[in-house]
Amino acid sequence: ANALAQRLVDEMAPGQEAVPPPAPAPDSSTTTTVQVMDLSLIDPASTPSIPSSPKVVPLLLGSALLGVFAALFTTQVAARLRRSRDLPEQLRSRLGVPVLGEIPFMWRWRRRPVPASQLLGDDSPQRLEALKRLRVNVQLAMLDQQPRAVAVASTGVGEGKSTMTLAIGASLASVGHEVTLIDADLRRPTLHVRTERPLSPGLADLEPGTGADLRRPTGLPGLSVVTAGVPEGHPADVVATKMSAALEDLGSPGSLLLVDCPPLHLAAESRQVATDTGFVILVARARKLKVPRLEKLIEELRSSRVVVLGVVLNRTRRRALPKQYYGSTTATSTPAPAGPPRVPAPAANADR
């Protein structure tokens, strides 16, 4: 490198004959600029005593910071996984309320509202088993006090209370219960979409003694609905004047009223609905649930003499079911193997 630099300096050194510029053409005015460069060697090349790359100290500091961030991220993920697994037990021990169901997250429910006719379909064994388990736990929770009306509420928007209201009602109706759904969420009504019924007339149009006329069948045996209607005033005032009359007109021995209640922390009329029914099922998203906030809400409900039947955890992590046990839930007929005919048992054993 030094030899090449020195040769270039020598060739361009001053004192050498410069090449004359070309002669200009006749009758032309041309200006020629000759630039003389003076080159000199400033810093000759030398063999470095230390390597220029890699730089050990910055690499060590960067690796240490990257390790710290990775450890923090891993800790947060592990804490969330541990919290999601311990959440049901934490609710039982700290809040004193049972977990009625853990509903797995379903992309189908997020894309569009699932109608009542397809809610209990057989396309997902995990979802179907979760809904059946929810129905059994709700039946056990209501076994002692036998409530005539139960409000299904949540702490915020998007928790899934309307879907759970419809799911509980459809599951109970599938085993012979008479269930009527009441859409008391006049701000964001959805039950009329799920049941494919008109929005009005509904709860907002109710007059004393006309509640039975507002009940519409949903297409599922034993399940009917009273839609929200179009309120003429503030939803809190409409619910305060209509809710008691609706429960009185629609309630009957042996039947259950499930009320889709507005979010408890966002709507003023939600406490009125909870107090009128006297029983509440809370729905919460498992990954966004704040236990202290839920604890405060349950204390406020209990101070109003409202019985909290339990909590439904929505959008939990899906748990795989053993395929050898949970296959298709549709009954299939298989031909019996050929063999000798069975001998009927004696008549004396039939009465045992």
C-alpha positions as CSV (number, residue, x, y, z in Angstrom):
1,A,0.0,0.0,0.0
2,N,2.9,2.4,0.8
3,A,4.6,1.5,-2.5
4,L,1.5,2.2,-4.5
5,A,0.9,5.5,-2.7
6,Q,4.5,6.6,-3.2
7,R,4.4,5.8,-6.9
8,L,1.3,7.8,-7.4
9,V,2.9,10.8,-5.7
10,D,6.0,10.5,-7.8
11,E,4.1,10.4,-11.0
12,M,2.1,13.5,-10.2
13,A,4.9,15.4,-8.7
14,P,5.5,19.0,-10.0
15,G,8.3,19.7,-12.4
16,Q,7.3,17.1,-14.9
17,E,6.3,18.1,-18.4
18,A,2.7,18.7,-18.7
19,V,0.8,17.5,-21.7
20,P,-0.1,20.6,-23.9
21,P,-3.8,21.1,-24.4
22,P,-5.1,20.5,-28.0
23,A,-5.0,23.4,-30.4
24,P,-8.3,25.2,-30.7
25,A,-10.2,25.1,-34.0
26,P,-10.1,28.2,-36.3
27,D,-12.8,30.8,-35.7
28,S,-13.7,29.4,-32.3
29,S,-13.5,30.9,-28.9
30,T,-12.6,28.1,-26.4
31,T,-11.3,28.5,-22.9
32,T,-9.2,25.7,-21.6
33,T,-8.6,25.2,-17.9
34,V,-5.6,23.2,-16.8
35,Q,-5.7,21.9,-13.2
36,V,-2.4,21.0,-11.6
37,M,-2.6,18.6,-8.7
38,D,0.0,18.5,-6.0
39,L,-0.1,15.1,-4.1
40,S,1.8,14.3,-1.0
41,L,1.8,11.3,1.4
42,I,0.4,12.4,4.8
43,D,0.1,9.2,6.8
44,P,1.8,6.0,5.6
45,A,0.1,2.7,6.1
46,S,1.3,0.7,9.2
47,T,0.4,-2.7,10.7
48,P,-2.2,-2.2,13.5
49,S,-1.2,-3.2,17.0
50,I,-4.8,-4.0,18.2
51,P,-7.7,-5.4,16.2
52,S,-10.3,-2.8,15.0
53,S,-13.1,-5.3,15.1
54,P,-14.8,-6.9,17.0
55,K,-15.0,-4.4,19.9
56,V,-15.3,-6.5,23.0
57,V,-16.7,-4.0,25.5
58,P,-19.7,-2.8,23.3
59,L,-20.5,-6.4,22.4
60,L,-20.5,-7.5,26.1
61,L,-22.7,-4.6,27.1
62,G,-25.1,-5.3,24.2
63,S,-25.3,-9.0,25.1
64,A,-25.9,-8.2,28.7
65,L,-28.8,-5.8,27.9
66,L,-30.3,-8.3,25.4
67,G,-30.1,-11.0,28.1
68,V,-31.8,-8.7,30.6
69,F,-34.7,-8.0,28.2
70,A,-35.0,-11.7,27.3
71,A,-35.2,-12.6,31.0
72,L,-37.8,-10.0,31.7
73,F,-39.9,-11.1,28.7
74,T,-39.7,-14.7,29.7
75,T,-40.7,-13.8,33.3
76,Q,-43.7,-11.9,32.1
77,V,-44.8,-14.8,29.8
78,A,-44.3,-17.3,32.6
79,A,-46.3,-15.1,35.0
80,R,-49.2,-14.9,32.6
81,L,-49.3,-18.6,32.1
82,R,-49.1,-19.3,35.8
83,R,-51.8,-16.7,36.4
84,S,-54.1,-18.2,33.8
85,R,-53.7,-21.6,35.4
86,D,-54.1,-20.4,39.0
87,L,-56.9,-17.9,38.2
88,P,-59.9,-20.2,39.0
89,E,-58.4,-21.3,42.3
90,Q,-57.6,-17.7,43.1
91,L,-61.2,-16.6,42.5
92,R,-62.5,-19.4,44.7
93,S,-60.1,-18.7,47.6
94,R,-59.9,-14.9,47.5
95,L,-63.4,-13.9,46.3
96,G,-65.4,-16.8,47.6
97,V,-67.2,-17.4,44.3
98,P,-67.1,-20.5,42.1
99,V,-65.9,-20.6,38.5
100,L,-68.9,-21.8,36.6
101,G,-67.1,-22.3,33.3
102,E,-64.0,-21.7,31.3
103,I,-64.9,-21.1,27.7
104,P,-62.0,-21.4,25.2
105,F,-61.2,-18.7,22.7
106,M,-62.9,-19.3,19.3
107,W,-62.0,-17.3,16.2
108,R,-65.5,-18.0,14.8
109,W,-67.1,-16.1,17.7
110,R,-64.8,-13.2,17.1
111,R,-65.4,-12.8,13.4
112,R,-69.2,-12.5,13.6
113,P,-72.0,-13.1,16.1
114,V,-73.1,-16.7,16.2
115,P,-76.9,-17.2,16.0
116,A,-78.8,-19.2,18.5
117,S,-79.5,-22.0,16.1
118,Q,-75.7,-22.6,15.6
119,L,-74.4,-21.9,19.1
120,L,-74.6,-25.5,20.2
121,G,-73.3,-27.0,17.0
122,D,-71.0,-30.0,16.9
123,D,-68.1,-28.3,15.1
124,S,-65.8,-28.0,18.1
125,P,-65.6,-30.6,20.9
126,Q,-63.8,-28.2,23.2
127,R,-66.4,-25.5,22.9
128,L,-69.3,-28.0,23.2
129,E,-67.9,-29.6,26.3
130,A,-67.2,-26.2,27.9
131,L,-70.8,-25.1,27.3
132,K,-72.2,-28.3,28.7
133,R,-70.0,-28.0,31.8
134,L,-71.2,-24.4,32.2
135,R,-74.8,-25.5,32.0
136,V,-74.3,-28.2,34.7
137,N,-72.5,-25.7,37.0
138,V,-75.2,-23.1,36.6
139,Q,-77.8,-25.7,37.5
140,L,-75.9,-26.7,40.6
141,A,-75.4,-23.1,41.6
142,M,-79.2,-22.5,41.3
143,L,-80.1,-25.7,43.0
144,D,-80.6,-24.4,46.6
145,Q,-82.3,-21.0,46.0
146,Q,-84.1,-21.6,42.7
147,P,-84.1,-18.1,41.4
148,R,-86.7,-16.9,39.0
149,A,-84.5,-14.4,37.3
150,V,-80.7,-14.1,36.8
151,A,-78.8,-11.2,35.4
152,V,-75.7,-12.0,33.3
153,A,-73.3,-9.0,33.5
154,S,-69.7,-8.1,32.9
155,T,-67.2,-5.5,34.1
156,G,-66.5,-3.9,30.7
157,V,-67.3,-4.0,27.0
158,G,-66.3,-7.1,24.9
159,E,-66.3,-9.6,27.8
160,G,-68.8,-11.9,26.1
161,K,-71.8,-11.5,28.4
162,S,-74.4,-11.5,25.5
163,T,-72.9,-14.7,24.1
164,M,-72.9,-16.3,27.5
165,T,-76.5,-15.3,28.1
166,L,-77.5,-17.0,24.9
167,A,-75.3,-20.0,25.6
168,I,-76.7,-20.6,29.1
169,G,-80.2,-20.2,27.9
170,A,-79.8,-22.5,24.9
171,S,-78.1,-25.1,27.0
172,L,-80.7,-25.1,29.7
173,A,-83.5,-25.2,27.1
174,S,-81.9,-28.2,25.5
175,V,-82.5,-30.3,28.6
176,G,-86.1,-29.3,29.1
177,H,-86.0,-25.9,31.0
178,E,-88.3,-23.1,30.0
179,V,-86.0,-20.0,29.5
180,T,-86.8,-16.5,28.4
181,L,-84.0,-14.1,27.4
182,I,-84.5,-10.4,28.2
183,D,-82.2,-7.9,26.5
184,A,-81.8,-5.1,29.0
185,D,-78.7,-3.6,27.3
186,L,-80.6,-0.8,25.6
187,R,-77.3,0.9,24.7
188,R,-75.8,-1.9,22.6
189,P,-78.5,-4.6,22.1
190,T,-77.4,-7.8,20.4
191,L,-79.9,-10.5,21.3
192,H,-82.2,-9.6,18.5
193,V,-79.3,-10.2,16.0
194,R,-78.4,-13.5,17.7
195,T,-82.0,-14.8,17.7
196,E,-82.8,-13.2,14.3
197,R,-85.8,-11.3,15.6
198,P,-86.8,-7.7,15.2
199,L,-85.4,-5.1,17.6
200,S,-88.8,-3.5,18.4
201,P,-91.2,-3.9,20.0
202,G,-89.3,-4.9,23.1
203,L,-88.5,-4.1,26.7
204,A,-88.5,-0.4,26.0
205,D,-92.1,-0.6,24.7
206,L,-93.4,-2.7,27.6
207,E,-96.6,-1.6,29.4
208,P,-97.8,-3.3,32.6
209,G,-99.6,-6.5,31.7
210,T,-98.2,-6.7,28.1
211,G,-95.0,-8.6,28.8
212,A,-96.3,-11.9,27.5
213,D,-97.1,-10.3,24.1
214,L,-93.4,-9.2,23.7
215,R,-92.1,-12.8,24.1
216,R,-91.0,-14.3,20.8
217,P,-89.8,-17.8,20.1
218,T,-86.2,-18.3,19.0
219,G,-86.6,-21.4,17.0
220,L,-85.1,-23.5,19.8
221,P,-87.6,-25.5,21.9
222,G,-88.1,-24.0,25.3
223,L,-86.2,-20.8,24.5
224,S,-87.9,-17.4,23.9
225,V,-86.6,-13.8,23.8
226,V,-87.7,-10.3,24.6
227,T,-85.7,-7.9,22.6
228,A,-84.5,-4.5,23.7
229,G,-86.7,-2.2,21.7
230,V,-86.0,1.4,21.0
231,P,-86.0,3.6,24.1
232,E,-87.6,7.0,23.9
233,G,-85.6,8.4,26.8
234,H,-82.4,7.7,28.7
235,P,-81.7,4.0,28.9
236,A,-81.2,4.2,32.7
237,D,-84.7,5.8,33.1
238,V,-86.3,3.3,30.7
239,V,-84.8,0.3,32.5
240,A,-85.7,1.7,35.9
241,T,-89.4,1.9,34.9
242,K,-89.7,-1.2,32.8
243,M,-87.5,-3.8,34.4
244,S,-89.7,-4.6,37.5
245,A,-92.8,-4.9,35.3
246,A,-91.1,-7.2,32.9
247,L,-89.9,-9.5,35.6
248,E,-93.5,-9.6,37.0
249,D,-95.2,-10.2,33.7
250,L,-92.8,-12.7,32.2
251,G,-92.0,-14.7,35.4
252,S,-93.8,-18.0,35.9
253,P,-93.3,-21.0,38.1
254,G,-90.8,-23.5,36.7
255,S,-89.3,-21.0,34.2
256,L,-86.2,-18.9,34.3
257,L,-85.5,-15.4,33.1
258,L,-82.0,-14.6,31.9
259,V,-81.4,-10.9,31.6
260,D,-78.6,-9.6,29.4
261,C,-77.3,-6.8,31.7
262,P,-75.2,-3.8,30.6
263,P,-71.6,-3.6,31.9
264,L,-71.6,-2.9,35.6
265,H,-68.8,-0.4,35.5
266,L,-70.1,1.6,32.5
267,A,-73.9,1.9,32.7
268,A,-76.0,3.4,35.5
269,E,-78.9,1.0,35.0
270,S,-76.8,-2.1,35.5
271,R,-77.1,-2.0,39.3
272,Q,-80.8,-1.5,38.9
273,V,-81.1,-4.7,36.8
274,A,-78.9,-6.7,39.3
275,T,-80.9,-5.5,42.3
276,D,-84.3,-6.3,40.6
277,T,-83.2,-9.9,39.7
278,G,-81.3,-10.5,42.9
279,F,-78.9,-13.0,41.3
280,V,-76.0,-12.3,39.0
281,I,-73.6,-14.4,36.9
282,L,-70.4,-12.4,36.1
283,V,-68.6,-12.9,32.8
284,A,-64.9,-11.8,32.4
285,R,-62.1,-12.3,29.9
286,A,-59.5,-14.4,31.5
287,R,-56.5,-12.7,30.1
288,K,-57.7,-9.2,31.0
289,L,-59.3,-9.9,34.3
290,K,-58.2,-7.6,37.2
291,V,-58.8,-9.6,40.4
292,P,-58.9,-6.5,42.7
293,R,-61.4,-4.7,40.5
294,L,-63.6,-7.8,40.4
295,E,-63.3,-8.2,44.1
296,K,-64.5,-4.6,44.7
297,L,-67.4,-5.2,42.3
298,I,-68.5,-8.4,44.1
299,E,-68.4,-6.6,47.4
300,E,-70.6,-3.8,46.1
301,L,-73.1,-6.3,44.7
302,R,-73.2,-8.2,48.0
303,S,-73.7,-5.0,49.9
304,S,-76.8,-4.5,47.7
305,R,-78.0,-8.0,48.7
306,V,-77.3,-9.4,45.3
307,V,-76.2,-13.1,45.2
308,V,-73.3,-13.7,42.9
309,L,-73.8,-17.2,41.6
310,G,-70.3,-17.5,40.0
311,V,-67.9,-16.2,37.4
312,V,-67.6,-17.4,33.8
313,L,-64.1,-17.1,32.4
314,N,-64.3,-16.3,28.7
315,R,-61.5,-16.7,26.1
316,T,-59.4,-19.0,28.1
317,R,-56.6,-21.1,26.6
318,R,-58.0,-24.1,24.7
319,R,-57.3,-27.4,26.4
320,A,-56.9,-30.4,24.2
321,L,-59.3,-33.3,24.8
322,P,-58.2,-36.9,24.5
323,K,-59.3,-38.1,21.1
324,Q,-59.8,-41.7,22.2
325,Y,-62.6,-40.5,24.6
326,Y,-63.9,-37.3,23.0
327,G,-64.7,-38.3,19.5
328,S,-67.7,-37.3,17.5
329,T,-70.7,-36.5,19.6
330,T,-73.0,-37.6,16.9
331,A,-74.5,-41.1,17.4
332,T,-73.6,-43.5,14.7
333,S,-75.1,-46.9,14.1
334,T,-72.7,-49.8,13.5
335,P,-73.8,-53.2,12.5
336,A,-73.6,-55.8,15.3
337,P,-71.3,-58.7,14.7
338,A,-72.9,-61.9,13.6
339,G,-73.2,-64.5,16.3
340,P,-75.6,-66.7,18.2
341,P,-78.8,-65.1,19.4
342,R,-78.9,-63.9,23.0
343,V,-80.8,-65.8,25.6
344,P,-83.3,-63.4,27.4
345,A,-82.7,-63.1,31.2
346,P,-85.3,-64.7,33.5
347,A,-88.3,-62.6,34.4
348,A,-87.4,-62.6,38.1
349,N,-84.2,-60.6,37.5
350,A,-86.1,-57.9,35.5
351,D,-87.8,-56.6,38.6
352,R,-84.6,-56.1,40.6
